[in-house]
Tab-separated table of C-alpha atoms in Angstrom:
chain	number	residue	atom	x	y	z
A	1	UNK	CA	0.000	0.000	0.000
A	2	UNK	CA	2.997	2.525	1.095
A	3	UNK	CA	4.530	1.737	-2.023
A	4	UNK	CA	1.928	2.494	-4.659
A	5	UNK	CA	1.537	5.743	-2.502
A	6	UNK	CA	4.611	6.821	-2.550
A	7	UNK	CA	4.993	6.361	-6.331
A	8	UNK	CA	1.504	8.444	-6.185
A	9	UNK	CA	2.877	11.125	-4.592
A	10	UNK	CA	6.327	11.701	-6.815
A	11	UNK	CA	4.179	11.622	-10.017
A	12	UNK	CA	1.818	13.917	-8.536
A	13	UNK	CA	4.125	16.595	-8.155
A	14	UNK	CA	6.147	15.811	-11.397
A	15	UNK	CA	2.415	16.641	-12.578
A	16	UNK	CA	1.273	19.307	-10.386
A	17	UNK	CA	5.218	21.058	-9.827
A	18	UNK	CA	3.767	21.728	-6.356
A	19	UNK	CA	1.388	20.783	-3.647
A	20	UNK	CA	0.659	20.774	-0.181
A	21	UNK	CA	0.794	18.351	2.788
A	22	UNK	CA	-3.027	18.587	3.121
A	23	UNK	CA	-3.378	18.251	-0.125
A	24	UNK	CA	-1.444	15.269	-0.589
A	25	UNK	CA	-3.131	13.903	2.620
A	26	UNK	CA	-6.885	14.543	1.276
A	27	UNK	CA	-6.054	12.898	-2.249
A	28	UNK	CA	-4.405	9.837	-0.611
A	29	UNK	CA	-6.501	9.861	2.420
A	30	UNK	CA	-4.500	9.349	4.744
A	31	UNK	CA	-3.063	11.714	7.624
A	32	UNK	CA	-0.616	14.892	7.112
A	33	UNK	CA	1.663	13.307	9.603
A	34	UNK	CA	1.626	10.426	6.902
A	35	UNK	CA	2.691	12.178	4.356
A	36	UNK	CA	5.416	13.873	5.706
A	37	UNK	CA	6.787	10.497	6.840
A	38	UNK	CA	6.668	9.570	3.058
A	39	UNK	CA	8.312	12.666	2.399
A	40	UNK	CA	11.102	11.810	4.424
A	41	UNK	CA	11.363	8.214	2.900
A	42	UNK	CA	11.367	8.803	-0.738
A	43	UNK	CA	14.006	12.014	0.418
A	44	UNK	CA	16.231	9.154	1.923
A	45	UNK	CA	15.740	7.209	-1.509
A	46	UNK	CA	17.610	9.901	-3.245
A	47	UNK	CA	14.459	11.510	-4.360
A	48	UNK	CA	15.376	15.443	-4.536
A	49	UNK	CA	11.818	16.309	-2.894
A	50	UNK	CA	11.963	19.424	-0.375
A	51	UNK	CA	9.232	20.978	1.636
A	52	UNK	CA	9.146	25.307	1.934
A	53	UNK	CA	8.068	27.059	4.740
A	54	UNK	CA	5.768	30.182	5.014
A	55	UNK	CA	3.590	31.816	2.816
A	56	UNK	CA	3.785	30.315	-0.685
A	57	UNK	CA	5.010	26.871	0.751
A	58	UNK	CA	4.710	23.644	0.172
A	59	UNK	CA	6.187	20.193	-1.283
A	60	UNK	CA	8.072	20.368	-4.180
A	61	UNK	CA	10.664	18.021	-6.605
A	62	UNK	CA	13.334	19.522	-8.268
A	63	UNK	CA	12.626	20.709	-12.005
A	64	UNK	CA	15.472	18.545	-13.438
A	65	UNK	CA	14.762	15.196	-11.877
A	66	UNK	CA	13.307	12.349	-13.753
A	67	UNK	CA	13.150	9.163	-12.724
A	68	UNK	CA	15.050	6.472	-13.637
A	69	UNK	CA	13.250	2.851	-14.317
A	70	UNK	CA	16.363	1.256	-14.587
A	71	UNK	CA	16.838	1.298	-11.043
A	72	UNK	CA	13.719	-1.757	-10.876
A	73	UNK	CA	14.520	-4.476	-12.093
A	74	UNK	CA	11.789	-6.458	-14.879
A	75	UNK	CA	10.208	-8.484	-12.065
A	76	UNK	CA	9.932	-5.779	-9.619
A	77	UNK	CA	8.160	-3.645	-12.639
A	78	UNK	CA	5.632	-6.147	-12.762
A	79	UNK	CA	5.058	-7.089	-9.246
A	80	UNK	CA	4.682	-2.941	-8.783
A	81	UNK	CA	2.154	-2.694	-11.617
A	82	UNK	CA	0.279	-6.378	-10.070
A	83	UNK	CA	0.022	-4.462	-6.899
A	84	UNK	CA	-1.465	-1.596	-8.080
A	85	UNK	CA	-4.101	-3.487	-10.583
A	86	UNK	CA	-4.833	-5.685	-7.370
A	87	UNK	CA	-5.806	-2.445	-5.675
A	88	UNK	CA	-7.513	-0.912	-9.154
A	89	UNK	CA	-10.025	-4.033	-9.171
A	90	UNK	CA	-10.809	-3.533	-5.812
A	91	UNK	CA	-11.430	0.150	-6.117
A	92	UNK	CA	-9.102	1.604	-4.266
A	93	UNK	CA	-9.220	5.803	-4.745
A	94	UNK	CA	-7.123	7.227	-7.244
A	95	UNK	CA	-5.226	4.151	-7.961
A	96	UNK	CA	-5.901	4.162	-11.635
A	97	UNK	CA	-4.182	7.571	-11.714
A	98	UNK	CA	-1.365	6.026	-10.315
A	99	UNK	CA	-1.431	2.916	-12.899
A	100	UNK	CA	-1.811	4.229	-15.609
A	101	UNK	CA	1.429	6.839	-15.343
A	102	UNK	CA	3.582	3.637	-14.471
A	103	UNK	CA	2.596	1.712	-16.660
A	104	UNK	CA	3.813	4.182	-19.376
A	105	UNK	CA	6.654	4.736	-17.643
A	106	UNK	CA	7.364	0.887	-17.780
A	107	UNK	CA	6.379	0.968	-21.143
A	108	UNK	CA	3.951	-1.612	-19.836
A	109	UNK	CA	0.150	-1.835	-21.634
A	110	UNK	CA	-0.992	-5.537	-21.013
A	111	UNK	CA	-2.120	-4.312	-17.148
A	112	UNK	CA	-5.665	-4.785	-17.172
A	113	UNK	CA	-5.910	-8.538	-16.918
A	114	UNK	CA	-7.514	-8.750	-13.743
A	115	UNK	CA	-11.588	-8.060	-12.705
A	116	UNK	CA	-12.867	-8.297	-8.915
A	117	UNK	CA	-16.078	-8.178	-8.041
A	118	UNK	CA	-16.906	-8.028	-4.515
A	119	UNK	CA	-20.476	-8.830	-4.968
A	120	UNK	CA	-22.806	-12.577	-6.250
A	121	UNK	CA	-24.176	-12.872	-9.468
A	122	UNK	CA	-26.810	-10.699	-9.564
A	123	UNK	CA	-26.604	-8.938	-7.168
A	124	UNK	CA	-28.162	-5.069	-6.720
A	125	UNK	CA	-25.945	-2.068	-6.854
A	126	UNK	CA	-26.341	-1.744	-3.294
A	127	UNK	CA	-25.233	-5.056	-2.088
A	128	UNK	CA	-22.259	-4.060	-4.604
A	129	UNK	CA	-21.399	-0.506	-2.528
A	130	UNK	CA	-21.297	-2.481	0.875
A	131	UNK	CA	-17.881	-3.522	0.608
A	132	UNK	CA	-16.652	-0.403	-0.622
A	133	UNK	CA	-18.310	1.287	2.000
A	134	UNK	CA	-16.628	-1.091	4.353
A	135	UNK	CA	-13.204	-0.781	2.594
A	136	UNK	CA	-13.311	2.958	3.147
A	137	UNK	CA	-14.322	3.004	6.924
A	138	UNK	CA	-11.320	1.438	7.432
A	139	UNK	CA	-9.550	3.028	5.579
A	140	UNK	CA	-10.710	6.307	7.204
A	141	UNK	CA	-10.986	4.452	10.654
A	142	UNK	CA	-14.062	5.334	10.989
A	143	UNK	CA	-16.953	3.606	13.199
A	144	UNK	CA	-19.799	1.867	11.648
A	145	UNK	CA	-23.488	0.399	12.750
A	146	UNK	CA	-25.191	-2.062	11.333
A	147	UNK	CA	-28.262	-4.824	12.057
A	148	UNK	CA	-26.665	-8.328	12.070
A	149	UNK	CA	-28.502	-11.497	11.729
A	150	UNK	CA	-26.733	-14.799	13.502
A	151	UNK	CA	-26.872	-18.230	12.562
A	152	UNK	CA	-30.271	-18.657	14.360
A	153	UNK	CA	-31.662	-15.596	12.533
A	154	UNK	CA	-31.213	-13.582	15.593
A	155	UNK	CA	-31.116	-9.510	14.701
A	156	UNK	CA	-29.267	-7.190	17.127
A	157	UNK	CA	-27.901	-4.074	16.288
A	158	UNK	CA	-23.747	-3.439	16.662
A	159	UNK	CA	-21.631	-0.587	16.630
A	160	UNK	CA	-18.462	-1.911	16.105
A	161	UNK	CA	-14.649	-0.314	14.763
A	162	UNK	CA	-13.758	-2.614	11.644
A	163	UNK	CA	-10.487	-3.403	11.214
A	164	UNK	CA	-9.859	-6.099	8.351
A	165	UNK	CA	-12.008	-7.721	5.269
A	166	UNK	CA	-11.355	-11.048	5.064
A	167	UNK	CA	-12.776	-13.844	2.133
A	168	UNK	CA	-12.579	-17.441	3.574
A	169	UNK	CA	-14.685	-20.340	1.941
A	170	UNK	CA	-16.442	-18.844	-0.682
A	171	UNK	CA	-17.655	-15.372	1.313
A	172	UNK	CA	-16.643	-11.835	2.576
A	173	UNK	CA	-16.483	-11.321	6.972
A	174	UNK	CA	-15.713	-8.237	8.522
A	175	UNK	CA	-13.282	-8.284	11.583
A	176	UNK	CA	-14.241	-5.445	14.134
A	177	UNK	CA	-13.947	-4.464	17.942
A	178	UNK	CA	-17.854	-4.627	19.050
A	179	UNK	CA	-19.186	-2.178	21.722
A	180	UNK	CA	-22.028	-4.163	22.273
A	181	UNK	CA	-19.987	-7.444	23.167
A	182	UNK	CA	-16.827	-5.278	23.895
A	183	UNK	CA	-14.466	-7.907	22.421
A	184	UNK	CA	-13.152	-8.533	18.689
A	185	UNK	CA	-15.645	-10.598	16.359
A	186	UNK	CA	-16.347	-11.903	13.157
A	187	UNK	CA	-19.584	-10.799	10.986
A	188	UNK	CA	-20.067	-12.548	7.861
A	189	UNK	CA	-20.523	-9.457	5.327
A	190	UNK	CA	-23.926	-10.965	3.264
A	191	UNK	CA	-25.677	-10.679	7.052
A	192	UNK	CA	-25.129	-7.127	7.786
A	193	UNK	CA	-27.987	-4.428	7.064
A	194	UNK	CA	-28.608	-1.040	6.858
A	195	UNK	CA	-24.992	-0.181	7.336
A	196	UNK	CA	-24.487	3.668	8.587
A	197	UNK	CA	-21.124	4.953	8.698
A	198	UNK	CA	-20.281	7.361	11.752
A	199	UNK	CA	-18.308	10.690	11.801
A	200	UNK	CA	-16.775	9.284	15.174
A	201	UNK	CA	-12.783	8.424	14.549
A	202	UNK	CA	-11.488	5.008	16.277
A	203	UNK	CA	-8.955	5.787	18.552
A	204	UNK	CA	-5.608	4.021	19.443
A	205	UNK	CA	-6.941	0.031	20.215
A	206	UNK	CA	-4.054	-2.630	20.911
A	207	UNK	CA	-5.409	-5.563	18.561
A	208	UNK	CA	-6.818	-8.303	20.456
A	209	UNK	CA	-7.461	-12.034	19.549
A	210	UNK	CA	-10.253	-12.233	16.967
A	211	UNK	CA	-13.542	-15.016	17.941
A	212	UNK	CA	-15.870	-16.239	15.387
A	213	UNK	CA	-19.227	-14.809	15.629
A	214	UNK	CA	-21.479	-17.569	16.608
A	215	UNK	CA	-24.317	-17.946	18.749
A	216	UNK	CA	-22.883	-18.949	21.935
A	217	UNK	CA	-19.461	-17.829	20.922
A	218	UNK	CA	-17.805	-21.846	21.930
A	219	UNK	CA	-15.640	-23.542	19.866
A	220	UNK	CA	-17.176	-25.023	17.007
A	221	UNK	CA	-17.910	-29.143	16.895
A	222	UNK	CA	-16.960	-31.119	14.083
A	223	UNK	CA	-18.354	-34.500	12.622
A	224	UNK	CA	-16.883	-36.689	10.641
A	225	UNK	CA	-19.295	-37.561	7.306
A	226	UNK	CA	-19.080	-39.527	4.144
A	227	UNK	CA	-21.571	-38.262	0.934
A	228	UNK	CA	-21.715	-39.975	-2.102
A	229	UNK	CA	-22.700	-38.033	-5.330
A	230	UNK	CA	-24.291	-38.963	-8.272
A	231	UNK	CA	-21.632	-37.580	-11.563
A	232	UNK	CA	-24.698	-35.383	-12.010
A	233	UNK	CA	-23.096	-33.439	-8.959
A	234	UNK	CA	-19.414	-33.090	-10.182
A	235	UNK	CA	-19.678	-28.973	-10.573
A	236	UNK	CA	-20.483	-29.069	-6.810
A	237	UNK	CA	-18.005	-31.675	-5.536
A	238	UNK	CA	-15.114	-29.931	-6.694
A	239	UNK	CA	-16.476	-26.305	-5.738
A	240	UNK	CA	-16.880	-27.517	-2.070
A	241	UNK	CA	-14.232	-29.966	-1.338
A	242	UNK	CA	-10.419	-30.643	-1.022
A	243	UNK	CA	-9.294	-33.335	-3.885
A	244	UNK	CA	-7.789	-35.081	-1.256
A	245	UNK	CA	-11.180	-35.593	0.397
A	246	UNK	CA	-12.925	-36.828	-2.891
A	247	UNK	CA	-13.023	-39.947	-4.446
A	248	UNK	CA	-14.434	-41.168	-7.988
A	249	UNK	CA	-15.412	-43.918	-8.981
A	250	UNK	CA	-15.563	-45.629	-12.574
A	251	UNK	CA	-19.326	-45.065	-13.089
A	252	UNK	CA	-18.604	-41.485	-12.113
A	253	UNK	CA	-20.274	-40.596	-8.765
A	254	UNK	CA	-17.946	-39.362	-5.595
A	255	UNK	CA	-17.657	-40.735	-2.442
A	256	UNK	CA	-16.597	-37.463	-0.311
A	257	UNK	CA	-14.850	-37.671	3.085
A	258	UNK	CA	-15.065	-34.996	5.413
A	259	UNK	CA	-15.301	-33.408	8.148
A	260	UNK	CA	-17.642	-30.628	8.771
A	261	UNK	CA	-18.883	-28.215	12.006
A	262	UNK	CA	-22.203	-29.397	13.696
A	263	UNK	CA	-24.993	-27.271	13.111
A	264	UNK	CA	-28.411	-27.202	11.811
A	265	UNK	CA	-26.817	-25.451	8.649
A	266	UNK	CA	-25.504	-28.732	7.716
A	267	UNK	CA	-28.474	-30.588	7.050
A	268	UNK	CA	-30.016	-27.252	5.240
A	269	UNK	CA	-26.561	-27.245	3.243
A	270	UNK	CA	-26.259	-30.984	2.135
A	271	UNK	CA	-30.286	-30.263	1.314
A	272	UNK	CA	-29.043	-27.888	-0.862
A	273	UNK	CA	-27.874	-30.595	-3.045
A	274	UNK	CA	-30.711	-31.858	-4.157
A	275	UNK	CA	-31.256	-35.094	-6.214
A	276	UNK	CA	-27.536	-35.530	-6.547
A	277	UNK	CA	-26.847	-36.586	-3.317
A	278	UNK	CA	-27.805	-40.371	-2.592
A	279	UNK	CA	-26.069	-41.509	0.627
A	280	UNK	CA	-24.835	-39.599	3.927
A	281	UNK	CA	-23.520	-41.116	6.684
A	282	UNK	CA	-23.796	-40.931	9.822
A	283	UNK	CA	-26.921	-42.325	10.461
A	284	UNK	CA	-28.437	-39.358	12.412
A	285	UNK	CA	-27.411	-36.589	10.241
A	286	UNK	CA	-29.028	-38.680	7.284
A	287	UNK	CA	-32.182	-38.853	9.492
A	288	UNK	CA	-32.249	-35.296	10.135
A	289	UNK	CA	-32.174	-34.559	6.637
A	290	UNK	CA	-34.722	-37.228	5.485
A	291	UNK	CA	-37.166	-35.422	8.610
A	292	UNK	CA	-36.385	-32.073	6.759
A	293	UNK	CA	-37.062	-33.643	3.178
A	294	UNK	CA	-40.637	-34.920	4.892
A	295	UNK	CA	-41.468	-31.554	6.501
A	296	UNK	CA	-40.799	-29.733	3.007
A	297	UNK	CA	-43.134	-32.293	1.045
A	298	UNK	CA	-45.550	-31.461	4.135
A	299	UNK	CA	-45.608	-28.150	3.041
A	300	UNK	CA	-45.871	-28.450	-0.392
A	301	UNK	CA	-48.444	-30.620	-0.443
A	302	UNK	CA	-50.591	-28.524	2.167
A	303	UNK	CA	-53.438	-26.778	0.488
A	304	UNK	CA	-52.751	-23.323	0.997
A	305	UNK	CA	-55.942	-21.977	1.301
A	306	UNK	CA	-55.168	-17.688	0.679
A	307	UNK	CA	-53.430	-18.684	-2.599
């Protein structure tokens, strides 16, 4: 991050001729105190920047300096310019600016190879601004609120100070300090809601050690399981299980080993694959789903008189 700054803020004033340190700070957003530390490291990289005092002041590089590329070797030109397209396709401000100049500079073009979206397939626009909006409170260090929904379905409001977005298996959490708990937690990002950002700054926090948010906050249970899939099932096999846990077999169905935390997710998740699935073991998760499977045929089969 310091580094695609820094390169930010030499180009800028090769641009500009001149700026200030509130300047620099607003268009990097990040603190004046920052930026004069970054003066003072690209100053010890030989960089001929210089600060003026007074009326008329400000940060300034010397007319006659250019930069030389050769001082980056081919591999560090590209892991700079991966870096920086890393940050691009997650959105990060004014990082295209920065791009696009070094790229040139590298004499670079093939840089757009990469796409992130944050968001599901088809999701709304606004499901698509919660991670930015995330991104930038910490960023800005600002505090946040939002409605959260547990496992059970539970809502409680949280004001929390987020610290770190996370992806693990498949989805986006948010790790934050909690008021409400007052300890460090976990929220999964797709159960947050009506997300308000706050004007109040988070102040100076020594991390602590980070729980999973769960309802009773334990250490999750595991059970051992065995599946087997029909080859109709293949695209899901492979999408939600280690190779080394997967077995196929010459009529192609999988036999899956595994081992996965207790919950009454687990029944609604092997559910989830339908006709596909045609054996689980143990014995009492396969009668928990076959009890589910019974109450859903219930259901449909109920008249539903105010249709």
């Amino acid at each position: 991050m310091q580094i695609s700054r820094l390169f930010g803020i030499v180009y800028y004033l090769l641009d500009k001729k001149e700026s200030t340190a509130k300047e620099l700070a607003d268009r990097f957003e990040v603190s004046v105190r920052t930026i004069y530390r970054d003066i003072q490291t690209l100053s010890s990289t030989g960089i001929p920047i210089y600060t003026s005092q007074g009326k008329g002041g400000g940060i300034f590089i010397l007319n006659n300096f250019v930069l030389n590329k050769s001082v980056l070797s081919e591999k560090e030109q590209d892991e700079i310019l991966l870096a920086l397209q890393n940050l691009s396709a997650a959105q990060y401000p004014d990082i295209d600016f920065v791009l696009s100049r070094l790229s040139n500079f590298f004499q670079k073009s093939d840089v757009n190879w990469i796409e992130v979206d944050f968001s599901p397939w088809g999701s709304d626009e606004r499901k698509k601004e919660k991670f930015n909006e995330l991104k930038m409170a910490i960023i800005r260090k600002q505090i946040i609120m939002f409605e959260y929904f547990n496992a059970s379905g539970t809502k409680s409001m949280r004001r929390v100070e987020p610290m770190k977005l996370i992806f693990k298996d498949k989805a986006w959490y948010l790790k934050a300090y909690c008021y409400d708990k007052k300890a460090y937690r976990t929220f999964k990002i797709s159960r947050m809601a009506n997300l308000e950002i706050s004007d109040d700054v988070i102040g100076q926090r020594i991390p602590g050690e980070f729980t999973a948010e769960s309802e009773d906050n334990h250490i999750l249970e595991f059970i051992d399981i065995r599946l087997k899939i029909s080859p109709a099932g293949a695209y899901r096999v492979y999408d939600d299980f280690n190779e080394k846990e997967i077995t196929k077999h010459e009529d192609g169905s999988f036999t899956v080993h595994t081992s996965m935390p207790i919950g009454d997710w687990l029944s609604n998740y092997l559910l989830s694959y339908g006709p596909v699935i045609e054996w689980i073991e143990p014995q009492s998760l396969r009668n928990t789903v076959i009890g589910k499977m019974e109450v859903i045929m219930q259901n449909l089969n109920r008249k539903d008189e105010t249709r």
